[in-house]
mmCIF file of C-alpha atoms in Angstrom:
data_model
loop_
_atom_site.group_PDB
_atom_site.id
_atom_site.type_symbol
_atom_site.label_atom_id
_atom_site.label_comp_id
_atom_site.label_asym_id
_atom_site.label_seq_id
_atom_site.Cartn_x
_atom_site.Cartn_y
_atom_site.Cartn_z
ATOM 1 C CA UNK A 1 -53.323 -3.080 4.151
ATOM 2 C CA UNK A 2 -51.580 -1.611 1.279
ATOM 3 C CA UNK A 3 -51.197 2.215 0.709
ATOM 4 C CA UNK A 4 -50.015 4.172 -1.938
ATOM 5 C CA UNK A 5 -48.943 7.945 -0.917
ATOM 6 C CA UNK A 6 -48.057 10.753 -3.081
ATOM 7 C CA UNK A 7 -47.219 14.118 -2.038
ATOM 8 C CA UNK A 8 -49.329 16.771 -3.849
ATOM 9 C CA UNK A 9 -49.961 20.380 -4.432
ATOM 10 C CA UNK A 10 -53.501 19.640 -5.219
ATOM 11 C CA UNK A 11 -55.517 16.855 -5.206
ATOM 12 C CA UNK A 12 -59.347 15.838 -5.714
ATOM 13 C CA UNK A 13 -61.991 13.935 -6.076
ATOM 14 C CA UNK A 14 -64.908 13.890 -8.424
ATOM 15 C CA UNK A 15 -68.089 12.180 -7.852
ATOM 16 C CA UNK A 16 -71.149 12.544 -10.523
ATOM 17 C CA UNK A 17 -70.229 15.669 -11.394
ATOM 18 C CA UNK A 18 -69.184 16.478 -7.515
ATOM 19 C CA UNK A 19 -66.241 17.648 -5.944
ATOM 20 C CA UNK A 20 -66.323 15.704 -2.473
ATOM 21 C CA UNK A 21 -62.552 16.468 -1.848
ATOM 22 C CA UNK A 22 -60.403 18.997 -2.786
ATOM 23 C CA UNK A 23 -56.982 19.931 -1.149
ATOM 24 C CA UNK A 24 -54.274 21.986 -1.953
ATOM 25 C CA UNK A 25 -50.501 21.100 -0.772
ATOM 26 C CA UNK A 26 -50.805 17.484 1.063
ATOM 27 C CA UNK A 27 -50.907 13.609 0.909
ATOM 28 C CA UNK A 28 -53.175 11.799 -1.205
ATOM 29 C CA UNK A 29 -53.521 8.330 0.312
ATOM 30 C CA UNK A 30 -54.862 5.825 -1.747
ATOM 31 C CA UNK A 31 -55.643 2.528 0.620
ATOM 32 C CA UNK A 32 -56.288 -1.036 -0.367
ATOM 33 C CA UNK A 33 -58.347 -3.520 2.608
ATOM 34 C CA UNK A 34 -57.746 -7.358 2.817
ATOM 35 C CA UNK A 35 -59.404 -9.564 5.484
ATOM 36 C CA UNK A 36 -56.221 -10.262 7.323
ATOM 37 C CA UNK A 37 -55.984 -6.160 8.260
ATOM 38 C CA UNK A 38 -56.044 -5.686 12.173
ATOM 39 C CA UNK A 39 -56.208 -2.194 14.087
ATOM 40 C CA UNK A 40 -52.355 -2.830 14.607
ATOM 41 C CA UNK A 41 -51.876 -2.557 10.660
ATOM 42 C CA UNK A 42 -54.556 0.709 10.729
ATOM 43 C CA UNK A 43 -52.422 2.380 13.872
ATOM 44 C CA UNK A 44 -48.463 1.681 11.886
ATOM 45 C CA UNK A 45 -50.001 2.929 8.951
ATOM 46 C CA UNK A 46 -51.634 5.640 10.305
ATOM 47 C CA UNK A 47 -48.595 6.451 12.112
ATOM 48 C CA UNK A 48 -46.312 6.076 9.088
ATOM 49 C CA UNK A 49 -48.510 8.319 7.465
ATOM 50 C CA UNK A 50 -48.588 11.360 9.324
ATOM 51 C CA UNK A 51 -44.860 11.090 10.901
ATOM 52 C CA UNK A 52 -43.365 10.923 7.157
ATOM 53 C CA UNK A 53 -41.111 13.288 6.356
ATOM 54 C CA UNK A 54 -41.320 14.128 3.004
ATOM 55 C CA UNK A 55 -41.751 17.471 2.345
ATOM 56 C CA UNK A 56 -38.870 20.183 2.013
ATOM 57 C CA UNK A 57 -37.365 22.459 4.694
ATOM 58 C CA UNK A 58 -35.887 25.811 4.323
ATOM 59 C CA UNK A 59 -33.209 23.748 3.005
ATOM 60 C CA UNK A 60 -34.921 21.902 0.109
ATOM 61 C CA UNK A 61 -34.270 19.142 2.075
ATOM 62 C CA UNK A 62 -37.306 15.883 2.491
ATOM 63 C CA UNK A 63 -36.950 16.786 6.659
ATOM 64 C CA UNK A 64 -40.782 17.874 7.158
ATOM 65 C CA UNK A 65 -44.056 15.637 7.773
ATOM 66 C CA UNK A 66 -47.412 16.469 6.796
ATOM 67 C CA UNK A 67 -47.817 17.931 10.643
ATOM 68 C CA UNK A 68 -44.726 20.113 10.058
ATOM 69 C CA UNK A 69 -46.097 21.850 6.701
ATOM 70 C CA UNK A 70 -49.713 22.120 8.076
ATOM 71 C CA UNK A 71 -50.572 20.297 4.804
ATOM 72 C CA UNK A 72 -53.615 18.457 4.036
ATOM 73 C CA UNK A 73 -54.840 15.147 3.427
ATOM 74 C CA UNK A 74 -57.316 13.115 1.162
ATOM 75 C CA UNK A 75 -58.202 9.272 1.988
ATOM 76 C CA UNK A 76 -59.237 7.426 -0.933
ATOM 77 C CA UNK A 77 -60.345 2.957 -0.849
ATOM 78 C CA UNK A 78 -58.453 1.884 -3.439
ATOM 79 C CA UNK A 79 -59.469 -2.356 -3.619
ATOM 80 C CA UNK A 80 -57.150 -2.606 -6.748
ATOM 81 C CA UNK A 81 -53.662 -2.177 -4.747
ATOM 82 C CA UNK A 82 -54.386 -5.845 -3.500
ATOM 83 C CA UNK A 83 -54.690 -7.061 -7.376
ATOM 84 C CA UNK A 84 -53.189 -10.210 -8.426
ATOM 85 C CA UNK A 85 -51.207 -10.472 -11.961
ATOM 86 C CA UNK A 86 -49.438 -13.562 -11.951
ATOM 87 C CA UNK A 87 -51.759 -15.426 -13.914
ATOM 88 C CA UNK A 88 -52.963 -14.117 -17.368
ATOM 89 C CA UNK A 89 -53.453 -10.587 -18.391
ATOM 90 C CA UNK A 90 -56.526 -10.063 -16.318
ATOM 91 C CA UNK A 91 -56.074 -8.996 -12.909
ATOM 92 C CA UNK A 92 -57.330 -10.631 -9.494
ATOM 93 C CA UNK A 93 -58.767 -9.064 -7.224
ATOM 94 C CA UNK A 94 -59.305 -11.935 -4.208
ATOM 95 C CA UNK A 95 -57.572 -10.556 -1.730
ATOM 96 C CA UNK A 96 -59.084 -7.765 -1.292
ATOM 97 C CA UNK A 97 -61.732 -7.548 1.003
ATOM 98 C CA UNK A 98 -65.601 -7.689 0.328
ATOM 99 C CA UNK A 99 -67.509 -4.316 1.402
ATOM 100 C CA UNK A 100 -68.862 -5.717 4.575
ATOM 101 C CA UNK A 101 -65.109 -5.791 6.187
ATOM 102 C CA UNK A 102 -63.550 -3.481 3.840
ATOM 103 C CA UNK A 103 -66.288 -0.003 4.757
ATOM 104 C CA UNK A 104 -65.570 -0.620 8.376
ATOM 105 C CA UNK A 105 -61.746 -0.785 8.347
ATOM 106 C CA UNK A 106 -61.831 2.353 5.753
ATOM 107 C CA UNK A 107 -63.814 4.144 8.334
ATOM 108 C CA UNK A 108 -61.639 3.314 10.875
ATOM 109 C CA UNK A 109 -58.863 3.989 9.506
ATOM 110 C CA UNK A 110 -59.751 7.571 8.451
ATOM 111 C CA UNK A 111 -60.637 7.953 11.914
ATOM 112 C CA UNK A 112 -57.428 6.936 13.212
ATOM 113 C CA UNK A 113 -55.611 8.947 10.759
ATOM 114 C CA UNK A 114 -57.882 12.617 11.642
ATOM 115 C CA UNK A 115 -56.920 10.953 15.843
ATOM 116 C CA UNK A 116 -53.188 10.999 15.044
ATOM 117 C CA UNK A 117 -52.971 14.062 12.264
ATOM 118 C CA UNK A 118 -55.305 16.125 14.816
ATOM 119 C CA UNK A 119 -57.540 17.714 11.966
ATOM 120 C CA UNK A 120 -60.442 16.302 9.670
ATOM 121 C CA UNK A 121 -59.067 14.354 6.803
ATOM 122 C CA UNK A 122 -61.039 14.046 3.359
ATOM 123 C CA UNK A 123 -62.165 11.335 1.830
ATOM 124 C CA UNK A 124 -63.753 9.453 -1.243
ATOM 125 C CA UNK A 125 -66.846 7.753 -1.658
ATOM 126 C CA UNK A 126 -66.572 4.149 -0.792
ATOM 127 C CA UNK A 127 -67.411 2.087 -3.706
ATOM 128 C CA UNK A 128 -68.246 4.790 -6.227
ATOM 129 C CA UNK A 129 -66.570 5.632 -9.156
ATOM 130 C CA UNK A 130 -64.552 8.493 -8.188
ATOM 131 C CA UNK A 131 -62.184 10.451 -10.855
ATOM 132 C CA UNK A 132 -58.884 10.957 -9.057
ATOM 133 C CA UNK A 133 -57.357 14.558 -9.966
ATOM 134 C CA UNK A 134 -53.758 15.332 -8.648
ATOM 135 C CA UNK A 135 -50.782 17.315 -9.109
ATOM 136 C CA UNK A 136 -47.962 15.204 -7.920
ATOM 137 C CA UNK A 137 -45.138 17.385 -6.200
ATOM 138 C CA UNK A 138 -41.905 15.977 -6.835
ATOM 139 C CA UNK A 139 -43.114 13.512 -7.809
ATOM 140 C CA UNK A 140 -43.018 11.850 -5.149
ATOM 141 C CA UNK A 141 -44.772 8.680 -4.748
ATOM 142 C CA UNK A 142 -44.425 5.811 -1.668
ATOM 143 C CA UNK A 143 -45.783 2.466 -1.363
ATOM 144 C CA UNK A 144 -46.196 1.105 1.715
ATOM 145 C CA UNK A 145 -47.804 -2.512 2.789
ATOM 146 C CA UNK A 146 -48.148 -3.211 6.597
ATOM 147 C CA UNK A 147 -47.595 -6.776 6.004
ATOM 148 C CA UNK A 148 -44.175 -6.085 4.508
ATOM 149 C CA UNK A 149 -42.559 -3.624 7.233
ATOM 150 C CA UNK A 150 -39.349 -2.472 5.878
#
C-alpha cells in the first residue's frame, strides 16, 4: 500500500459537477492498493497517518499531528501510485490491484483511519474520475509505502 500525504489548508474533490469532499486545514491522503496489502499494512499506515506530526506549534515548529490541530482529513484511491515506468514511456499499472480487492481494502482502510483519528474522514469516489483541488501548506508532501518501512 502506497500513500501519498500532503498537508493542506483546503482540499476537495469534484465529481460531475459535485463536491463530495471538501476540507479546510488537514491531510489529503491519496492511497494506492496492490494484492499483497494485509490489515497489518492498513493498521501502520493508518497509524502513521494520524500520529504524524507535521503541522506547526506555537513555535513554528512540525511538533503537532492531525489529532493535535483538530484538522481534517480526505481519503482519496489513487491506483496510479503503484505505476510502473521502467519500460517505455507508457506507464504500468499491474500491480495495482483490480476493483474486486482494491474497493474492499479502500473501505477498510477509511474505516480504520475514522477508528484511529476518532472522527468521520472524507472520501472520493472509488473509480470515478474525480478532479483533485488542494492548497498545499508548506508544501509539504510525504510518501510513504508499507512495504518499504523506513
Amino acid at each position: 500500500m502506497r500513500v501519498v500525504i500532503q498537508r493542506v489548508s483546503k482540499a476537495s474533490v469534484t465529481v460531475d459537477s459535485n463536491i463530495v469532499a471538501d476540507i479546510q486545514k488537514g491531510l489529503l491522503v491519496l492511497v494506492g492498493i496492490e494484492d499483497a496489502d494485509t490489515q497489518e499494512d492498513i493498521d501502520w499506515l493508518a497509524g502513521k497517518i494520524i500520529k504524524m506530526r507535521i503541522f506547526g506549534d506555537e513555535n513554528d515548529v512540525m511538533n503537532c499531528s492531525i489529532q493535535d490541530i483538530g484538522g481534517d482529513i480526505i481519503v482519496v484511491s489513487q491506483f496510479t501510485l503503484h505505476a510502473s515506468t521502467k519500460k517505455g514511456n507508457r506507464p504500468s499499472y499491474i500491480k495495482a490491484s483490480k476493483p474486486d480487492f482494491a474497493i474492499p481494502t479502500y473501505e477498510n482502510f477509511v474505516q480504520t483511519i475514522e477508528k484511529e483519528f476518532g472522527k468521520k474522514v472524507q472520501t472520493g469516489i472509488f473509480g470515478a474520475d474525480m478532479k483533485v483541488s488542494l492548497l498545499n501548506d508548506g508544501p509539504v508532501t510525504i510518501l510513504i509505502d508499507s512495504k518499504d518501512r523506513e
